[in-house]
Amino acid sequence: MSITTQSDARTPERVRSSRGASTAGPGRPRSGPPGRRDSRRPAGPRTAPAGLRRACPPAPHEWFAEQLLLTLSGRRPVHALLGHALPAAYDRLVELAPQAPLRPTGSGAGRRAPAPAVRHCGLCRPRPDVIEAFARIASGERLRALAFRLERGDDARWRCAALDIGPSSPVW
């Protein structure tokens, strides 16, 4: 025969402590009744104000497209990419930079041509540590193509391994 006392009938999840506070589970205080929401708090996830949010750093191929554009348009010296390019690609940059193939073209009548900008940047990943990328560079009404290859080294840094720019004369 089994005798059940009042203390045995209590459930183990909610046991009243000696101070009168209830606990949910072993040793964890409850914050309030289930389903209760504080009306003074906004609903949804907490986010920082727009001015305080950090922008995500650009993807490696987007960053390199911008840097190559600055160098090949004459707005940044070629040695700015010295640590970001492997020797063969750096030699190609040294060869192309004096010509400034992405320099804005004159728009006539003394007007200043708009600065070239990366309109679109795409990529292909033939291997996990390799990115083959292309960028469409817009300067006024002209579009140019820029292709480059990035390789991740043992130090986990991306470096430009090859570089090519589309033809400088009109194709049509």
PDB file of C-alpha atoms in Angstrom:
ATOM      1  CA  MET A   1       0.000   0.000   0.000  1.00  0.00           C
ATOM      2  CA  SER A   2       1.318   3.400  -0.951  1.00  0.00           C
ATOM      3  CA  ILE A   3       0.628   6.584   0.913  1.00  0.00           C
ATOM      4  CA  THR A   4       0.885   9.884  -0.935  1.00  0.00           C
ATOM      5  CA  THR A   5       1.512  13.020   1.054  1.00  0.00           C
ATOM      6  CA  GLN A   6       0.752  16.561  -0.018  1.00  0.00           C
ATOM      7  CA  SER A   7       4.464  17.361  -0.579  1.00  0.00           C
ATOM      8  CA  ASP A   8       4.863  14.355  -2.904  1.00  0.00           C
ATOM      9  CA  ALA A   9       1.967  15.527  -5.085  1.00  0.00           C
ATOM     10  CA  ARG A  10       3.735  18.751  -6.165  1.00  0.00           C
ATOM     11  CA  THR A  11       5.228  18.788  -9.641  1.00  0.00           C
ATOM     12  CA  PRO A  12       9.019  19.092  -9.814  1.00  0.00           C
ATOM     13  CA  GLU A  13       8.923  21.856 -12.484  1.00  0.00           C
ATOM     14  CA  ARG A  14       7.299  24.470 -10.284  1.00  0.00           C
ATOM     15  CA  VAL A  15       8.248  24.390  -6.676  1.00  0.00           C
ATOM     16  CA  ARG A  16       7.624  27.317  -4.405  1.00  0.00           C
ATOM     17  CA  SER A  17      10.822  28.402  -2.671  1.00  0.00           C
ATOM     18  CA  SER A  18      10.949  29.621   0.886  1.00  0.00           C
ATOM     19  CA  ARG A  19      10.890  33.272  -0.319  1.00  0.00           C
ATOM     20  CA  GLY A  20       7.738  32.846  -2.358  1.00  0.00           C
ATOM     21  CA  ALA A  21       9.317  33.162  -5.833  1.00  0.00           C
ATOM     22  CA  SER A  22       8.554  30.414  -8.253  1.00  0.00           C
ATOM     23  CA  THR A  23      11.168  28.807 -10.457  1.00  0.00           C
ATOM     24  CA  ALA A  24      10.957  27.280 -13.876  1.00  0.00           C
ATOM     25  CA  GLY A  25      13.177  24.279 -13.850  1.00  0.00           C
ATOM     26  CA  PRO A  26      16.028  23.602 -11.484  1.00  0.00           C
ATOM     27  CA  GLY A  27      17.438  26.875 -10.137  1.00  0.00           C
ATOM     28  CA  ARG A  28      16.140  29.251 -12.867  1.00  0.00           C
ATOM     29  CA  PRO A  29      13.876  32.123 -11.845  1.00  0.00           C
ATOM     30  CA  ARG A  30      10.914  32.893 -14.051  1.00  0.00           C
ATOM     31  CA  SER A  31      10.626  36.356 -15.493  1.00  0.00           C
ATOM     32  CA  GLY A  32       6.842  36.550 -15.452  1.00  0.00           C
ATOM     33  CA  PRO A  33       3.685  34.758 -16.412  1.00  0.00           C
ATOM     34  CA  PRO A  34       3.837  32.853 -19.685  1.00  0.00           C
ATOM     35  CA  GLY A  35       2.957  34.967 -22.712  1.00  0.00           C
ATOM     36  CA  ARG A  36       3.355  38.292 -20.942  1.00  0.00           C
ATOM     37  CA  ARG A  37       4.876  41.096 -22.985  1.00  0.00           C
ATOM     38  CA  ASP A  38       6.002  44.484 -21.748  1.00  0.00           C
ATOM     39  CA  SER A  39       3.931  47.073 -23.618  1.00  0.00           C
ATOM     40  CA  ARG A  40       6.678  49.686 -23.266  1.00  0.00           C
ATOM     41  CA  ARG A  41       9.090  47.678 -25.406  1.00  0.00           C
ATOM     42  CA  PRO A  42       8.846  47.588 -29.188  1.00  0.00           C
ATOM     43  CA  ALA A  43       7.988  44.253 -30.707  1.00  0.00           C
ATOM     44  CA  GLY A  44      10.424  42.382 -32.880  1.00  0.00           C
ATOM     45  CA  PRO A  45      14.191  41.991 -32.775  1.00  0.00           C
ATOM     46  CA  ARG A  46      16.313  44.729 -31.293  1.00  0.00           C
ATOM     47  CA  THR A  47      18.279  46.632 -33.908  1.00  0.00           C
ATOM     48  CA  ALA A  48      20.640  49.552 -33.768  1.00  0.00           C
ATOM     49  CA  PRO A  49      19.599  52.879 -35.289  1.00  0.00           C
ATOM     50  CA  ALA A  50      20.489  53.289 -38.952  1.00  0.00           C
ATOM     51  CA  GLY A  51      23.373  55.660 -38.217  1.00  0.00           C
ATOM     52  CA  LEU A  52      25.017  53.238 -35.785  1.00  0.00           C
ATOM     53  CA  ARG A  53      24.822  50.077 -37.904  1.00  0.00           C
ATOM     54  CA  ARG A  54      28.066  48.861 -39.375  1.00  0.00           C
ATOM     55  CA  ALA A  55      28.065  48.189 -43.057  1.00  0.00           C
ATOM     56  CA  CYS A  56      29.146  44.714 -44.029  1.00  0.00           C
ATOM     57  CA  PRO A  57      32.547  44.706 -45.667  1.00  0.00           C
ATOM     58  CA  PRO A  58      32.324  44.140 -49.415  1.00  0.00           C
ATOM     59  CA  ALA A  59      33.049  40.742 -50.893  1.00  0.00           C
ATOM     60  CA  PRO A  60      36.665  40.279 -52.023  1.00  0.00           C
ATOM     61  CA  HIS A  61      35.864  40.476 -55.746  1.00  0.00           C
ATOM     62  CA  GLU A  62      33.870  43.696 -55.268  1.00  0.00           C
ATOM     63  CA  TRP A  63      36.664  45.288 -53.234  1.00  0.00           C
ATOM     64  CA  PHE A  64      39.274  44.332 -55.844  1.00  0.00           C
ATOM     65  CA  ALA A  65      37.102  45.630 -58.689  1.00  0.00           C
ATOM     66  CA  GLU A  66      36.943  49.039 -56.969  1.00  0.00           C
ATOM     67  CA  GLN A  67      40.690  49.068 -56.268  1.00  0.00           C
ATOM     68  CA  LEU A  68      41.570  48.049 -59.826  1.00  0.00           C
ATOM     69  CA  LEU A  69      39.230  50.729 -61.172  1.00  0.00           C
ATOM     70  CA  LEU A  70      40.901  53.403 -59.034  1.00  0.00           C
ATOM     71  CA  THR A  71      44.346  52.287 -60.204  1.00  0.00           C
ATOM     72  CA  LEU A  72      43.506  51.880 -63.900  1.00  0.00           C
ATOM     73  CA  SER A  73      41.675  55.212 -64.037  1.00  0.00           C
ATOM     74  CA  GLY A  74      44.689  57.071 -62.665  1.00  0.00           C
ATOM     75  CA  ARG A  75      43.077  58.064 -59.363  1.00  0.00           C
ATOM     76  CA  ARG A  76      45.368  55.853 -57.255  1.00  0.00           C
ATOM     77  CA  PRO A  77      49.029  54.900 -57.760  1.00  0.00           C
ATOM     78  CA  VAL A  78      49.798  51.355 -58.822  1.00  0.00           C
ATOM     79  CA  HIS A  79      51.938  50.684 -55.750  1.00  0.00           C
ATOM     80  CA  ALA A  80      48.746  50.888 -53.625  1.00  0.00           C
ATOM     81  CA  LEU A  81      48.066  47.309 -54.773  1.00  0.00           C
ATOM     82  CA  LEU A  82      51.601  46.048 -54.179  1.00  0.00           C
ATOM     83  CA  GLY A  83      50.676  43.707 -51.313  1.00  0.00           C
ATOM     84  CA  HIS A  84      47.370  42.738 -52.898  1.00  0.00           C
ATOM     85  CA  ALA A  85      48.694  41.274 -56.159  1.00  0.00           C
ATOM     86  CA  LEU A  86      50.917  38.352 -57.045  1.00  0.00           C
ATOM     87  CA  PRO A  87      54.030  39.203 -59.124  1.00  0.00           C
ATOM     88  CA  ALA A  88      52.572  38.413 -62.566  1.00  0.00           C
ATOM     89  CA  ALA A  89      49.416  40.444 -61.936  1.00  0.00           C
ATOM     90  CA  TYR A  90      51.415  43.314 -60.441  1.00  0.00           C
ATOM     91  CA  ASP A  91      53.637  43.395 -63.531  1.00  0.00           C
ATOM     92  CA  ARG A  92      50.498  43.600 -65.679  1.00  0.00           C
ATOM     93  CA  LEU A  93      49.209  46.472 -63.522  1.00  0.00           C
ATOM     94  CA  VAL A  94      52.532  48.313 -63.880  1.00  0.00           C
ATOM     95  CA  GLU A  95      52.227  47.883 -67.646  1.00  0.00           C
ATOM     96  CA  LEU A  96      48.604  49.117 -67.825  1.00  0.00           C
ATOM     97  CA  ALA A  97      48.590  51.890 -65.195  1.00  0.00           C
ATOM     98  CA  PRO A  98      50.545  54.562 -67.156  1.00  0.00           C
ATOM     99  CA  GLN A  99      48.041  54.243 -70.017  1.00  0.00           C
ATOM    100  CA  ALA A 100      45.118  54.710 -67.560  1.00  0.00           C
ATOM    101  CA  PRO A 101      42.761  52.696 -69.780  1.00  0.00           C
ATOM    102  CA  LEU A 102      39.749  53.424 -67.559  1.00  0.00           C
ATOM    103  CA  ARG A 103      40.328  57.185 -67.419  1.00  0.00           C
ATOM    104  CA  PRO A 104      37.127  59.146 -68.081  1.00  0.00           C
ATOM    105  CA  THR A 105      36.838  60.206 -71.693  1.00  0.00           C
ATOM    106  CA  GLY A 106      36.080  63.808 -72.586  1.00  0.00           C
ATOM    107  CA  SER A 107      32.444  64.510 -73.283  1.00  0.00           C
ATOM    108  CA  GLY A 108      33.057  67.544 -75.516  1.00  0.00           C
ATOM    109  CA  ALA A 109      32.098  71.211 -75.165  1.00  0.00           C
ATOM    110  CA  GLY A 110      34.368  71.635 -72.137  1.00  0.00           C
ATOM    111  CA  ARG A 111      32.188  69.432 -69.952  1.00  0.00           C
ATOM    112  CA  ARG A 112      33.818  67.124 -67.505  1.00  0.00           C
ATOM    113  CA  ALA A 113      33.268  63.410 -68.066  1.00  0.00           C
ATOM    114  CA  PRO A 114      31.724  61.439 -65.196  1.00  0.00           C
ATOM    115  CA  ALA A 115      34.115  59.372 -63.130  1.00  0.00           C
ATOM    116  CA  PRO A 116      34.083  55.691 -64.045  1.00  0.00           C
ATOM    117  CA  ALA A 117      32.191  53.412 -61.678  1.00  0.00           C
ATOM    118  CA  VAL A 118      31.710  49.691 -61.201  1.00  0.00           C
ATOM    119  CA  ARG A 119      28.234  49.018 -62.543  1.00  0.00           C
ATOM    120  CA  HIS A 120      28.156  45.269 -61.900  1.00  0.00           C
ATOM    121  CA  CYS A 121      30.554  42.700 -60.524  1.00  0.00           C
ATOM    122  CA  GLY A 122      30.120  38.941 -60.886  1.00  0.00           C
ATOM    123  CA  LEU A 123      32.135  35.865 -60.046  1.00  0.00           C
ATOM    124  CA  CYS A 124      32.734  32.192 -60.607  1.00  0.00           C
ATOM    125  CA  ARG A 125      34.376  29.881 -58.064  1.00  0.00           C
ATOM    126  CA  PRO A 126      36.224  27.074 -59.859  1.00  0.00           C
ATOM    127  CA  ARG A 127      37.771  26.004 -56.523  1.00  0.00           C
ATOM    128  CA  PRO A 128      37.126  27.084 -52.925  1.00  0.00           C
ATOM    129  CA  ASP A 129      40.261  29.264 -52.777  1.00  0.00           C
ATOM    130  CA  VAL A 130      39.891  30.807 -56.248  1.00  0.00           C
ATOM    131  CA  ILE A 131      37.553  33.513 -57.528  1.00  0.00           C
ATOM    132  CA  GLU A 132      37.364  34.402 -61.196  1.00  0.00           C
ATOM    133  CA  ALA A 133      35.552  37.709 -61.414  1.00  0.00           C
ATOM    134  CA  PHE A 134      34.432  40.271 -63.941  1.00  0.00           C
ATOM    135  CA  ALA A 135      33.308  43.855 -63.605  1.00  0.00           C
ATOM    136  CA  ARG A 136      31.386  46.154 -65.925  1.00  0.00           C
ATOM    137  CA  ILE A 137      32.865  49.625 -65.705  1.00  0.00           C
ATOM    138  CA  ALA A 138      30.649  52.538 -66.780  1.00  0.00           C
ATOM    139  CA  SER A 139      32.111  55.881 -67.786  1.00  0.00           C
ATOM    140  CA  GLY A 140      29.428  58.105 -69.206  1.00  0.00           C
ATOM    141  CA  GLU A 141      27.728  56.119 -71.934  1.00  0.00           C
ATOM    142  CA  ARG A 142      30.662  53.732 -72.406  1.00  0.00           C
ATOM    143  CA  LEU A 143      30.901  50.310 -70.823  1.00  0.00           C
ATOM    144  CA  ARG A 144      34.216  48.522 -70.370  1.00  0.00           C
ATOM    145  CA  ALA A 145      35.016  45.015 -69.177  1.00  0.00           C
ATOM    146  CA  LEU A 146      37.516  44.073 -66.512  1.00  0.00           C
ATOM    147  CA  ALA A 147      38.358  40.467 -65.682  1.00  0.00           C
ATOM    148  CA  PHE A 148      40.576  39.273 -62.861  1.00  0.00           C
ATOM    149  CA  ARG A 149      41.428  36.189 -60.842  1.00  0.00           C
ATOM    150  CA  LEU A 150      41.806  36.141 -57.058  1.00  0.00           C
ATOM    151  CA  GLU A 151      43.572  33.423 -55.108  1.00  0.00           C
ATOM    152  CA  ARG A 152      43.532  32.964 -51.352  1.00  0.00           C
ATOM    153  CA  GLY A 153      46.989  32.398 -49.908  1.00  0.00           C
ATOM    154  CA  ASP A 154      48.105  30.371 -46.902  1.00  0.00           C
ATOM    155  CA  ASP A 155      47.606  33.475 -44.750  1.00  0.00           C
ATOM    156  CA  ALA A 156      43.883  33.572 -45.778  1.00  0.00           C
ATOM    157  CA  ARG A 157      44.345  36.844 -47.717  1.00  0.00           C
ATOM    158  CA  TRP A 158      42.993  37.273 -51.229  1.00  0.00           C
ATOM    159  CA  ARG A 159      45.481  38.407 -53.876  1.00  0.00           C
ATOM    160  CA  CYS A 160      45.004  39.259 -57.513  1.00  0.00           C
ATOM    161  CA  ALA A 161      46.693  36.589 -59.644  1.00  0.00           C
ATOM    162  CA  ALA A 162      45.694  37.707 -63.155  1.00  0.00           C
ATOM    163  CA  LEU A 163      44.109  40.716 -64.771  1.00  0.00           C
ATOM    164  CA  ASP A 164      42.721  41.591 -68.192  1.00  0.00           C
ATOM    165  CA  ILE A 165      40.841  44.551 -69.549  1.00  0.00           C
ATOM    166  CA  GLY A 166      38.563  44.614 -72.590  1.00  0.00           C
ATOM    167  CA  PRO A 167      39.595  46.276 -75.862  1.00  0.00           C
ATOM    168  CA  SER A 168      40.106  50.028 -75.686  1.00  0.00           C
ATOM    169  CA  SER A 169      38.862  50.777 -79.198  1.00  0.00           C
ATOM    170  CA  PRO A 170      35.171  50.532 -80.094  1.00  0.00           C
ATOM    171  CA  VAL A 171      34.275  47.061 -81.297  1.00  0.00           C
ATOM    172  CA  TRP A 172      31.255  47.978 -83.388  1.00  0.00           C
TER     173      TRP A 172
END
